[in-house]
Coordinates of C-alpha atoms in Angstrom, one line a residue:
Chain A
G1 CA -0.2 0.1 0.1
A2 CA 0.9 3.8 -0.3
G3 CA 3.4 4.9 2.5
V4 CA 3.6 8.4 3.9
S5 CA 4.1 11.1 1.1
Q6 CA 5.0 14.7 1.2
T7 CA 4.9 17.6 -1.0
P8 CA 6.7 19.5 -2.3
S9 CA 10.1 17.4 -2.1
N10 CA 12.0 20.6 -2.2
K11 CA 11.1 24.1 -1.7
V12 CA 13.3 27.3 -2.2
T13 CA 11.8 30.5 -0.9
E14 CA 12.9 33.9 0.1
K15 CA 13.5 35.4 3.7
G16 CA 10.1 36.7 4.8
K17 CA 7.9 34.6 2.7
Y18 CA 5.0 32.1 3.8
V19 CA 5.6 28.6 3.0
E20 CA 3.0 25.6 3.4
L21 CA 4.3 21.8 3.6
R22 CA 1.9 19.0 3.0
C23 CA 1.8 15.5 4.4
D24 CA -0.3 12.8 3.3
P25 CA -0.2 10.0 6.2
I26 CA -0.9 6.2 5.9
S27 CA -4.7 5.8 5.5
G28 CA -6.4 4.8 8.8
H29 CA -3.5 6.2 11.0
T30 CA -4.6 8.3 13.6
A31 CA -1.5 9.8 15.1
L32 CA 0.8 12.1 12.7
Y33 CA 4.2 13.8 13.7
W34 CA 6.3 16.8 12.2
Y35 CA 9.8 16.6 13.0
R36 CA 12.7 19.1 11.6
Q37 CA 16.1 17.7 10.9
S38 CA 19.2 19.7 10.2
L39 CA 22.3 18.5 8.4
G40 CA 24.2 15.9 10.7
Q41 CA 21.4 15.8 13.2
G42 CA 18.6 13.5 14.3
P43 CA 14.8 14.6 14.0
E44 CA 13.7 17.4 16.2
F45 CA 10.0 17.0 17.3
L46 CA 7.8 19.8 16.3
I47 CA 4.2 18.5 17.0
Y48 CA 1.9 15.7 16.8
F49 CA -1.6 15.1 16.1
Q50 CA -4.0 12.5 17.6
G51 CA -6.9 12.7 15.1
T52 CA -7.9 16.2 14.3
G53 CA -6.5 17.8 17.4
A54 CA -3.0 18.8 18.2
A55 CA -1.9 16.5 21.3
D56 CA 1.4 18.2 21.8
D57 CA 2.9 21.4 19.9
S58 CA 5.3 22.0 22.5
G59 CA 8.2 21.6 19.8
L60 CA 7.3 24.3 17.6
P61 CA 10.0 26.9 17.9
N62 CA 7.9 30.1 17.8
D63 CA 4.5 31.6 16.4
R64 CA 5.5 31.7 13.0
F65 CA 5.1 28.1 13.0
F66 CA 1.5 26.5 13.0
A67 CA 0.2 23.3 11.8
V68 CA -3.3 21.8 10.9
R69 CA -5.1 18.5 10.2
P70 CA -8.7 19.4 9.7
E71 CA -10.4 15.9 8.8
G72 CA -7.7 13.7 10.7
S73 CA -6.1 12.5 7.6
V74 CA -3.8 15.2 5.5
S75 CA -1.5 17.6 7.5
T76 CA -0.3 21.1 6.6
L77 CA 2.7 22.7 8.4
K78 CA 2.6 26.5 7.8
I79 CA 5.7 28.8 8.3
Q80 CA 5.2 32.7 8.2
R81 CA 7.9 35.2 7.7
T82 CA 10.6 32.6 7.0
E83 CA 13.8 32.8 8.2
R84 CA 17.5 31.5 6.9
G85 CA 17.4 29.3 10.0
D86 CA 14.3 27.7 9.2
S87 CA 16.3 25.8 6.2
A88 CA 16.0 21.9 7.1
V89 CA 14.3 18.8 6.2
Y90 CA 10.8 18.8 7.5
L91 CA 9.7 15.2 8.1
C92 CA 6.3 13.7 8.5
A93 CA 5.5 10.4 10.2
S94 CA 2.3 8.6 10.6
S95 CA 1.4 5.9 13.1
L96 CA -1.8 3.6 14.0
T97 CA -2.0 5.5 17.0
A98 CA 0.2 7.1 19.4
G99 CA 2.3 5.1 22.1
A100 CA 5.7 4.0 23.2
A101 CA 5.5 0.8 21.1
E102 CA 4.1 2.2 17.8
T103 CA 5.8 2.0 14.9
Q104 CA 6.2 5.4 13.0
Y105 CA 6.2 5.4 9.3
F106 CA 8.1 8.3 7.8
G107 CA 7.8 10.4 4.3
P108 CA 10.7 11.2 2.3
G109 CA 10.7 14.7 3.8
T110 CA 10.5 18.2 2.4
R111 CA 13.8 20.0 1.8
L112 CA 13.2 23.7 2.7
L113 CA 15.9 26.4 1.8
V114 CA 15.4 29.9 2.9
L115 CA 17.6 32.3 0.7
Chain B
T1 CA 21.2 19.9 24.7
Q2 CA 19.9 16.4 23.3
L3 CA 18.1 14.2 25.7
L4 CA 19.5 11.2 23.8
E5 CA 23.5 11.2 23.2
Q6 CA 24.7 8.8 20.6
S7 CA 28.3 7.5 20.1
P8 CA 30.4 7.6 18.0
Q9 CA 29.2 10.4 15.8
F10 CA 30.8 8.6 13.0
L11 CA 32.4 5.1 12.2
S12 CA 34.2 3.9 9.2
I13 CA 35.0 0.4 9.2
Q14 CA 36.0 -2.5 6.8
E15 CA 33.4 -5.1 5.6
G16 CA 33.6 -8.0 8.1
E17 CA 34.1 -6.1 11.0
N18 CA 32.1 -6.1 14.4
L19 CA 30.8 -2.5 15.7
T20 CA 28.8 -1.3 18.8
V21 CA 26.6 2.1 18.6
Y22 CA 25.7 3.5 21.9
C23 CA 22.4 5.6 23.0
N24 CA 22.8 7.2 26.4
S25 CA 20.4 9.4 28.6
S26 CA 19.7 10.5 32.2
S27 CA 16.3 10.0 31.6
V28 CA 14.1 7.0 31.7
F29 CA 12.1 5.9 28.5
S30 CA 9.3 3.9 28.1
S31 CA 10.6 2.4 24.9
L32 CA 13.5 2.9 23.0
Q33 CA 13.5 2.6 19.1
W34 CA 16.4 2.2 16.6
Y35 CA 16.1 3.6 13.2
R36 CA 18.2 3.4 9.9
Q37 CA 18.0 6.6 7.5
E38 CA 19.6 6.5 4.1
P39 CA 20.5 9.9 2.3
G40 CA 17.3 11.6 0.8
E41 CA 15.0 9.2 2.9
G42 CA 12.9 9.1 6.1
P43 CA 14.2 6.8 8.9
V44 CA 13.0 3.2 8.8
L45 CA 12.2 1.5 12.1
L46 CA 14.6 -1.6 12.8
V47 CA 13.4 -2.3 16.3
T48 CA 11.5 -1.2 19.2
V49 CA 12.3 -2.3 22.7
V50 CA 10.2 -1.8 25.9
T51 CA 11.6 -3.9 28.7
G52 CA 14.5 -3.0 30.9
G53 CA 17.2 -5.6 30.0
E54 CA 15.4 -6.8 26.7
V55 CA 17.8 -8.1 24.0
K56 CA 16.3 -8.4 20.5
K57 CA 18.1 -10.0 17.4
L58 CA 17.4 -9.0 13.8
K59 CA 19.8 -11.2 11.6
R60 CA 23.3 -9.7 12.3
L61 CA 22.0 -6.8 14.5
T62 CA 21.5 -7.1 18.3
F63 CA 19.7 -4.4 20.2
Q64 CA 19.8 -4.3 23.9
F65 CA 17.8 -1.9 26.5
G66 CA 19.6 -0.9 29.4
D67 CA 18.2 -2.4 32.9
A68 CA 17.0 1.1 34.2
R69 CA 15.7 1.9 30.6
K70 CA 18.1 4.9 30.2
D71 CA 20.5 3.7 27.5
S72 CA 20.6 1.0 24.8
S73 CA 23.2 -0.3 22.4
L74 CA 23.3 -1.4 18.6
H75 CA 25.6 -4.3 17.7
I76 CA 26.3 -5.4 14.2
T77 CA 28.4 -8.3 13.6
A78 CA 30.3 -8.7 10.3
A79 CA 29.3 -5.5 8.8
Q80 CA 28.2 -5.2 5.1
P81 CA 28.4 -2.3 2.9
G82 CA 24.7 -2.4 2.8
D83 CA 24.8 -1.4 6.6
T84 CA 26.1 1.8 5.7
G85 CA 23.5 4.6 7.0
L86 CA 22.7 6.8 9.6
Y87 CA 21.6 5.0 12.8
L88 CA 19.3 7.0 15.0
C89 CA 18.1 5.9 18.4
A90 CA 14.5 7.4 19.7
G91 CA 13.1 7.3 23.3
W92 CA 9.3 7.7 24.3
S93 CA 8.9 9.9 27.0
F94 CA 6.4 12.4 28.0
N95 CA 4.0 11.3 25.1
K96 CA 6.4 11.7 22.2
F97 CA 9.5 10.4 20.8
Y98 CA 13.0 12.2 21.3
F99 CA 15.8 11.5 18.6
G100 CA 19.3 11.1 19.4
S101 CA 21.9 12.9 17.0
G102 CA 22.8 9.6 14.8
T103 CA 25.8 7.7 14.4
K104 CA 26.9 7.9 10.9
L105 CA 28.1 4.5 9.6
N106 CA 30.2 3.9 6.7
V107 CA 31.5 0.1 5.7
K108 CA 34.0 0.1 3.2
P109 CA 34.1 -3.1 0.9

């Protein structure tokens, strides 16, 4: 079956612009996670959804970052007034539900470059 | 500051050698997962350990969860070039996963 997909695969934007990153999780997965990965580092937690609600958004760096999952499936990560420091790979993962023993299935990521 | 520290950061070895990668923390985790990530792709889960002292084997890979559930190790026997990649540990705490900084492994033929 289809895995987690993310669009676009690459995004180049200018400082100060607004960007949207999309994640299509595996069908039936209720938990959806967003991570940010900088070069040479492990993924850094941003936010996770259980269904339509953000169960934990403690990893969002500031109020320029916002994420939604209105119908409990597709999610969009929105970044306002982008800064050069936002450049990274943004990874999305989904799992059947949220829990310590659950398998997270990752998408290939969106590579964001802010010039 | 990373909640999970991995060592070594980089490892370059010859095919056939054995190696161990470590994942350490001062925090207790409900579970510990190991992932492998290749360039341009997302991480892929290798194993989940949930019980202190648990040992799991996956072909040439052996995973161990520390008795106190604060640390874990990954041992690879007779490494092959196909094992090359970034190995990440992730611990479940406070209802989310925290990832380590990763160990970049290169196995030379």
